[in-house]
Amino acid sequence: MNDSPPRHSDAMKLTTRLFAVALAAALQACATAPVSAPRPAAIAAPSEARAPVTILISIDGFKPDYLTRGVTPNLNALAASGISASMRPSFPSVTFPNHWTVVTGLRPDRHGIVGNRMEDAAHPGMTFTMQSEEPFWWTQAEPIWITAERAGIRTATMFWPGANISFDGQRPSDWQQYGHEVSNRQRVDAVIDWLRRPLATRPQFLTLYFDTVDSAGHAFGPDSPKTTDVVADADAAIGRLRAELAVLGQPANLVIVADHGMAATGPARVIRFDQIAAPDSFRFVSGGTYAGIEPMPGKEAALAAAIALPNAHMQCWPKAQIPPALHYGKHPRVPTYICLAESGWLILDKAPAADRPIRDGGAHGYDPAVPDMAALFIASGPAIRASGTLPRFDNVDVAPMLRTLLKLPAGRDLDGDDRPFRGALAPR
């Protein structure tokens, strides 16, 4: 999720978090109900013949090649029984823009979440961060749970960026406020508890979000054995979900995605922007794998001249000249200049603080065409025929596929469609 450069403190935070996750999971084994969702008093009868539900699952920062490490039996089994692909994220290949693309079918330049950090001239003095909940940031595009609710389909979201936002008073029927320390097991159990409900209050479309793989990739790098251990833990969470669905007798179409991949980074691959342009000529809106840059008043010409100079490991453009392949630059929230680092490099506005040096780790946000930015995609369930590995497709196609699974209208003026999946989807 984090698109800032990996630092020593990130590794310490993840080590603490992994201990907290393990402890919470152990405590959960003794608990009567997950802390994240109370268990309903009334549950469905075990003998009930259940209609399939659709569950959209994000494993943040999961690279497709993590499936080849021998630690993902559940994900590999789902891929074998359905479809899988190396999915192309949207630019910028960071968390919030791509999670919003997956549920809207629009690219960031159209849905308005153009970065994990951004500004809006219509709201001066305000900066969007990953904690922002003001609806105006989000409501330029409608997520699929709002479309479903308005069509009479009950939904529930166990964490997803933007899932707590009100759309003129409309939200998912059930939703949980994001809590970083809620363990993977507790997240799965919350979904299962929702599905134990009687038919009248049982969701038909659900989301589930895991963030530990992304955190490990940032802290340790994608090739670290520690990251592989966390990948195994995420797969075990998927295994628990499958097992609990089987106990319930609940058929489910599982659509499992990542928002982006992860590239290895380190202190030897850093671009100091204050050594390219005068420090008083610019300010960073965002930095790291790509930089969103605004000129300081009166320094526009000086910054333009500095940005025009070639750099071996970075390309910069005025927003109107961003290459068409990136589908980015028309939205007013996009900064005046975008600089994009070569994969594995980082762009800093100045030297890092002495107590927060750049360490070996991982990052994302690069050109979506870079292989390391590829994102996981797996789908399996009663509505999906086993069809093997699909050609690479853009993540704007996921929302149209979900609409097909939910029997919703195809949607108008979306950036994607369900064509990549039509040969694998059972007839409506």
JSON list of N, CA and C in Angstrom, two decimals, residues 120-162:
[
{"chain": "A", "resi": 120, "resn": "ASP", "atom": "N", "xyz": [-6.38, 18.86, -4.85]},
{"chain": "A", "resi": 120, "resn": "ASP", "atom": "CA", "xyz": [-7.49, 19.25, -5.71]},
{"chain": "A", "resi": 120, "resn": "ASP", "atom": "C", "xyz": [-7.64, 20.76, -5.62]},
{"chain": "A", "resi": 121, "resn": "ALA", "atom": "N", "xyz": [-7.46, 21.45, -6.75]},
{"chain": "A", "resi": 121, "resn": "ALA", "atom": "CA", "xyz": [-7.54, 22.90, -6.75]},
{"chain": "A", "resi": 121, "resn": "ALA", "atom": "C", "xyz": [-8.90, 23.41, -6.31]},
{"chain": "A", "resi": 122, "resn": "ALA", "atom": "N", "xyz": [-9.94, 22.59, -6.46]},
{"chain": "A", "resi": 122, "resn": "ALA", "atom": "CA", "xyz": [-11.28, 22.99, -6.03]},
{"chain": "A", "resi": 122, "resn": "ALA", "atom": "C", "xyz": [-11.42, 22.97, -4.51]},
{"chain": "A", "resi": 123, "resn": "HIS", "atom": "N", "xyz": [-10.44, 22.37, -3.84]},
{"chain": "A", "resi": 123, "resn": "HIS", "atom": "CA", "xyz": [-10.46, 22.28, -2.37]},
{"chain": "A", "resi": 123, "resn": "HIS", "atom": "C", "xyz": [-9.08, 22.68, -1.86]},
{"chain": "A", "resi": 124, "resn": "PRO", "atom": "N", "xyz": [-8.72, 23.95, -1.98]},
{"chain": "A", "resi": 124, "resn": "PRO", "atom": "CA", "xyz": [-7.37, 24.38, -1.61]},
{"chain": "A", "resi": 124, "resn": "PRO", "atom": "C", "xyz": [-7.07, 24.11, -0.14]},
{"chain": "A", "resi": 125, "resn": "GLY", "atom": "N", "xyz": [-5.82, 23.76, 0.09]},
{"chain": "A", "resi": 125, "resn": "GLY", "atom": "CA", "xyz": [-5.38, 23.48, 1.45]},
{"chain": "A", "resi": 125, "resn": "GLY", "atom": "C", "xyz": [-5.64, 22.06, 1.92]},
{"chain": "A", "resi": 126, "resn": "MET", "atom": "N", "xyz": [-6.32, 21.25, 1.11]},
{"chain": "A", "resi": 126, "resn": "MET", "atom": "CA", "xyz": [-6.60, 19.87, 1.48]},
{"chain": "A", "resi": 126, "resn": "MET", "atom": "C", "xyz": [-5.73, 18.93, 0.65]},
{"chain": "A", "resi": 127, "resn": "THR", "atom": "N", "xyz": [-5.24, 17.89, 1.29]},
{"chain": "A", "resi": 127, "resn": "THR", "atom": "CA", "xyz": [-4.42, 16.88, 0.62]},
{"chain": "A", "resi": 127, "resn": "THR", "atom": "C", "xyz": [-5.03, 15.51, 0.88]},
{"chain": "A", "resi": 128, "resn": "PHE", "atom": "N", "xyz": [-5.24, 14.76, -0.19]},
{"chain": "A", "resi": 128, "resn": "PHE", "atom": "CA", "xyz": [-5.73, 13.39, -0.06]},
{"chain": "A", "resi": 128, "resn": "PHE", "atom": "C", "xyz": [-4.59, 12.49, 0.39]},
{"chain": "A", "resi": 129, "resn": "THR", "atom": "N", "xyz": [-4.87, 11.69, 1.42]},
{"chain": "A", "resi": 129, "resn": "THR", "atom": "CA", "xyz": [-3.95, 10.63, 1.84]},
{"chain": "A", "resi": 129, "resn": "THR", "atom": "C", "xyz": [-4.77, 9.35, 1.95]},
{"chain": "A", "resi": 130, "resn": "MET", "atom": "N", "xyz": [-4.11, 8.27, 2.34]},
{"chain": "A", "resi": 130, "resn": "MET", "atom": "CA", "xyz": [-4.82, 7.00, 2.44]},
{"chain": "A", "resi": 130, "resn": "MET", "atom": "C", "xyz": [-5.72, 6.92, 3.66]},
{"chain": "A", "resi": 131, "resn": "GLN", "atom": "N", "xyz": [-5.85, 8.01, 4.39]},
{"chain": "A", "resi": 131, "resn": "GLN", "atom": "CA", "xyz": [-6.81, 8.10, 5.49]},
{"chain": "A", "resi": 131, "resn": "GLN", "atom": "C", "xyz": [-7.99, 9.02, 5.15]},
{"chain": "A", "resi": 132, "resn": "SER", "atom": "N", "xyz": [-8.01, 9.60, 3.96]},
{"chain": "A", "resi": 132, "resn": "SER", "atom": "CA", "xyz": [-9.03, 10.59, 3.62]},
{"chain": "A", "resi": 132, "resn": "SER", "atom": "C", "xyz": [-10.39, 9.93, 3.38]},
{"chain": "A", "resi": 133, "resn": "GLU", "atom": "N", "xyz": [-11.43, 10.50, 3.97]},
{"chain": "A", "resi": 133, "resn": "GLU", "atom": "CA", "xyz": [-12.77, 9.95, 3.85]},
{"chain": "A", "resi": 133, "resn": "GLU", "atom": "C", "xyz": [-13.79, 10.96, 3.33]},
{"chain": "A", "resi": 134, "resn": "GLU", "atom": "N", "xyz": [-13.37, 12.17, 2.98]},
{"chain": "A", "resi": 134, "resn": "GLU", "atom": "CA", "xyz": [-14.32, 13.14, 2.44]},
{"chain": "A", "resi": 134, "resn": "GLU", "atom": "C", "xyz": [-14.88, 12.61, 1.12]},
{"chain": "A", "resi": 135, "resn": "PRO", "atom": "N", "xyz": [-16.20, 12.56, 0.98]},
{"chain": "A", "resi": 135, "resn": "PRO", "atom": "CA", "xyz": [-16.78, 11.94, -0.22]},
{"chain": "A", "resi": 135, "resn": "PRO", "atom": "C", "xyz": [-16.34, 12.58, -1.53]},
{"chain": "A", "resi": 136, "resn": "PHE", "atom": "N", "xyz": [-16.04, 13.89, -1.56]},
{"chain": "A", "resi": 136, "resn": "PHE", "atom": "CA", "xyz": [-15.75, 14.52, -2.84]},
{"chain": "A", "resi": 136, "resn": "PHE", "atom": "C", "xyz": [-14.54, 13.90, -3.53]},
{"chain": "A", "resi": 137, "resn": "TRP", "atom": "N", "xyz": [-13.62, 13.32, -2.77]},
{"chain": "A", "resi": 137, "resn": "TRP", "atom": "CA", "xyz": [-12.47, 12.67, -3.40]},
{"chain": "A", "resi": 137, "resn": "TRP", "atom": "C", "xyz": [-12.92, 11.45, -4.21]},
{"chain": "A", "resi": 138, "resn": "TRP", "atom": "N", "xyz": [-13.95, 10.77, -3.74]},
{"chain": "A", "resi": 138, "resn": "TRP", "atom": "CA", "xyz": [-14.28, 9.43, -4.20]},
{"chain": "A", "resi": 138, "resn": "TRP", "atom": "C", "xyz": [-15.44, 9.35, -5.18]},
{"chain": "A", "resi": 139, "resn": "THR", "atom": "N", "xyz": [-16.34, 10.29, -5.13]},
{"chain": "A", "resi": 139, "resn": "THR", "atom": "CA", "xyz": [-17.65, 10.09, -5.76]},
{"chain": "A", "resi": 139, "resn": "THR", "atom": "C", "xyz": [-17.71, 10.49, -7.23]},
{"chain": "A", "resi": 140, "resn": "GLN", "atom": "N", "xyz": [-16.57, 10.62, -7.88]},
{"chain": "A", "resi": 140, "resn": "GLN", "atom": "CA", "xyz": [-16.57, 10.85, -9.32]},
{"chain": "A", "resi": 140, "resn": "GLN", "atom": "C", "xyz": [-16.81, 9.56, -10.10]},
{"chain": "A", "resi": 141, "resn": "ALA", "atom": "N", "xyz": [-16.81, 8.44, -9.43]},
{"chain": "A", "resi": 141, "resn": "ALA", "atom": "CA", "xyz": [-17.10, 7.15, -10.07]},
{"chain": "A", "resi": 141, "resn": "ALA", "atom": "C", "xyz": [-17.81, 6.27, -9.06]},
{"chain": "A", "resi": 142, "resn": "GLU", "atom": "N", "xyz": [-18.69, 5.40, -9.56]},
{"chain": "A", "resi": 142, "resn": "GLU", "atom": "CA", "xyz": [-19.49, 4.56, -8.67]},
{"chain": "A", "resi": 142, "resn": "GLU", "atom": "C", "xyz": [-18.90, 3.17, -8.57]},
{"chain": "A", "resi": 143, "resn": "PRO", "atom": "N", "xyz": [-18.56, 2.72, -7.36]},
{"chain": "A", "resi": 143, "resn": "PRO", "atom": "CA", "xyz": [-18.03, 1.36, -7.20]},
{"chain": "A", "resi": 143, "resn": "PRO", "atom": "C", "xyz": [-19.13, 0.32, -7.33]},
{"chain": "A", "resi": 144, "resn": "ILE", "atom": "N", "xyz": [-18.73, -0.89, -7.57]},
{"chain": "A", "resi": 144, "resn": "ILE", "atom": "CA", "xyz": [-19.70, -1.93, -7.91]},
{"chain": "A", "resi": 144, "resn": "ILE", "atom": "C", "xyz": [-20.63, -2.25, -6.74]},
{"chain": "A", "resi": 145, "resn": "TRP", "atom": "N", "xyz": [-20.20, -2.08, -5.48]},
{"chain": "A", "resi": 145, "resn": "TRP", "atom": "CA", "xyz": [-21.12, -2.38, -4.39]},
{"chain": "A", "resi": 145, "resn": "TRP", "atom": "C", "xyz": [-22.27, -1.38, -4.34]},
{"chain": "A", "resi": 146, "resn": "ILE", "atom": "N", "xyz": [-22.04, -0.14, -4.75]},
{"chain": "A", "resi": 146, "resn": "ILE", "atom": "CA", "xyz": [-23.13, 0.84, -4.80]},
{"chain": "A", "resi": 146, "resn": "ILE", "atom": "C", "xyz": [-24.09, 0.48, -5.94]},
{"chain": "A", "resi": 147, "resn": "THR", "atom": "N", "xyz": [-23.54, 0.13, -7.10]},
{"chain": "A", "resi": 147, "resn": "THR", "atom": "CA", "xyz": [-24.37, -0.30, -8.23]},
{"chain": "A", "resi": 147, "resn": "THR", "atom": "C", "xyz": [-25.22, -1.51, -7.83]},
{"chain": "A", "resi": 148, "resn": "ALA", "atom": "N", "xyz": [-24.60, -2.46, -7.14]},
{"chain": "A", "resi": 148, "resn": "ALA", "atom": "CA", "xyz": [-25.31, -3.67, -6.74]},
{"chain": "A", "resi": 148, "resn": "ALA", "atom": "C", "xyz": [-26.41, -3.36, -5.73]},
{"chain": "A", "resi": 149, "resn": "GLU", "atom": "N", "xyz": [-26.10, -2.55, -4.73]},
{"chain": "A", "resi": 149, "resn": "GLU", "atom": "CA", "xyz": [-27.11, -2.21, -3.72]},
{"chain": "A", "resi": 149, "resn": "GLU", "atom": "C", "xyz": [-28.32, -1.54, -4.37]},
{"chain": "A", "resi": 150, "resn": "ARG", "atom": "N", "xyz": [-28.05, -0.65, -5.32]},
{"chain": "A", "resi": 150, "resn": "ARG", "atom": "CA", "xyz": [-29.16, 0.04, -5.98]},
{"chain": "A", "resi": 150, "resn": "ARG", "atom": "C", "xyz": [-29.98, -0.89, -6.86]},
{"chain": "A", "resi": 151, "resn": "ALA", "atom": "N", "xyz": [-29.38, -2.04, -7.21]},
{"chain": "A", "resi": 151, "resn": "ALA", "atom": "CA", "xyz": [-30.11, -3.05, -7.99]},
{"chain": "A", "resi": 151, "resn": "ALA", "atom": "C", "xyz": [-30.75, -4.10, -7.10]},
{"chain": "A", "resi": 152, "resn": "GLY", "atom": "N", "xyz": [-30.68, -3.90, -5.77]},
{"chain": "A", "resi": 152, "resn": "GLY", "atom": "CA", "xyz": [-31.30, -4.84, -4.85]},
{"chain": "A", "resi": 152, "resn": "GLY", "atom": "C", "xyz": [-30.42, -6.01, -4.46]},
{"chain": "A", "resi": 153, "resn": "ILE", "atom": "N", "xyz": [-29.12, -5.93, -4.73]},
{"chain": "A", "resi": 153, "resn": "ILE", "atom": "CA", "xyz": [-28.18, -6.99, -4.36]},
{"chain": "A", "resi": 153, "resn": "ILE", "atom": "C", "xyz": [-27.47, -6.57, -3.07]},
{"chain": "A", "resi": 154, "resn": "ARG", "atom": "N", "xyz": [-27.60, -7.35, -2.04]},
{"chain": "A", "resi": 154, "resn": "ARG", "atom": "CA", "xyz": [-27.00, -7.01, -0.76]},
{"chain": "A", "resi": 154, "resn": "ARG", "atom": "C", "xyz": [-25.49, -7.25, -0.82]},
{"chain": "A", "resi": 155, "resn": "THR", "atom": "N", "xyz": [-24.71, -6.31, -0.28]},
{"chain": "A", "resi": 155, "resn": "THR", "atom": "CA", "xyz": [-23.25, -6.39, -0.34]},
{"chain": "A", "resi": 155, "resn": "THR", "atom": "C", "xyz": [-22.64, -6.21, 1.04]},
{"chain": "A", "resi": 156, "resn": "ALA", "atom": "N", "xyz": [-21.39, -6.67, 1.18]},
{"chain": "A", "resi": 156, "resn": "ALA", "atom": "CA", "xyz": [-20.64, -6.53, 2.43]},
{"chain": "A", "resi": 156, "resn": "ALA", "atom": "C", "xyz": [-19.17, -6.39, 2.08]},
{"chain": "A", "resi": 157, "resn": "THR", "atom": "N", "xyz": [-18.48, -5.46, 2.71]},
{"chain": "A", "resi": 157, "resn": "THR", "atom": "CA", "xyz": [-17.07, -5.21, 2.41]},
{"chain": "A", "resi": 157, "resn": "THR", "atom": "C", "xyz": [-16.23, -5.35, 3.67]},
{"chain": "A", "resi": 158, "resn": "MET", "atom": "N", "xyz": [-15.37, -6.36, 3.66]},
{"chain": "A", "resi": 158, "resn": "MET", "atom": "CA", "xyz": [-14.40, -6.54, 4.75]},
{"chain": "A", "resi": 158, "resn": "MET", "atom": "C", "xyz": [-13.11, -5.88, 4.31]},
{"chain": "A", "resi": 159, "resn": "PHE", "atom": "N", "xyz": [-13.09, -4.57, 4.44]},
{"chain": "A", "resi": 159, "resn": "PHE", "atom": "CA", "xyz": [-11.97, -3.71, 4.04]},
{"chain": "A", "resi": 159, "resn": "PHE", "atom": "C", "xyz": [-11.85, -3.64, 2.51]},
{"chain": "A", "resi": 160, "resn": "TRP", "atom": "N", "xyz": [-11.85, -2.47, 2.00]},
{"chain": "A", "resi": 160, "resn": "TRP", "atom": "CA", "xyz": [-11.50, -2.16, 0.61]},
{"chain": "A", "resi": 160, "resn": "TRP", "atom": "C", "xyz": [-11.38, -0.64, 0.56]},
{"chain": "A", "resi": 161, "resn": "PRO", "atom": "N", "xyz": [-10.35, -0.10, -0.04]},
{"chain": "A", "resi": 161, "resn": "PRO", "atom": "CA", "xyz": [-10.26, 1.36, -0.11]},
{"chain": "A", "resi": 161, "resn": "PRO", "atom": "C", "xyz": [-11.52, 1.99, -0.68]},
{"chain": "A", "resi": 162, "resn": "GLY", "atom": "N", "xyz": [-12.10, 2.92, 0.06]},
{"chain": "A", "resi": 162, "resn": "GLY", "atom": "CA", "xyz": [-13.29, 3.62, -0.38]},
{"chain": "A", "resi": 162, "resn": "GLY", "atom": "C", "xyz": [-14.59, 2.97, 0.02]}
]
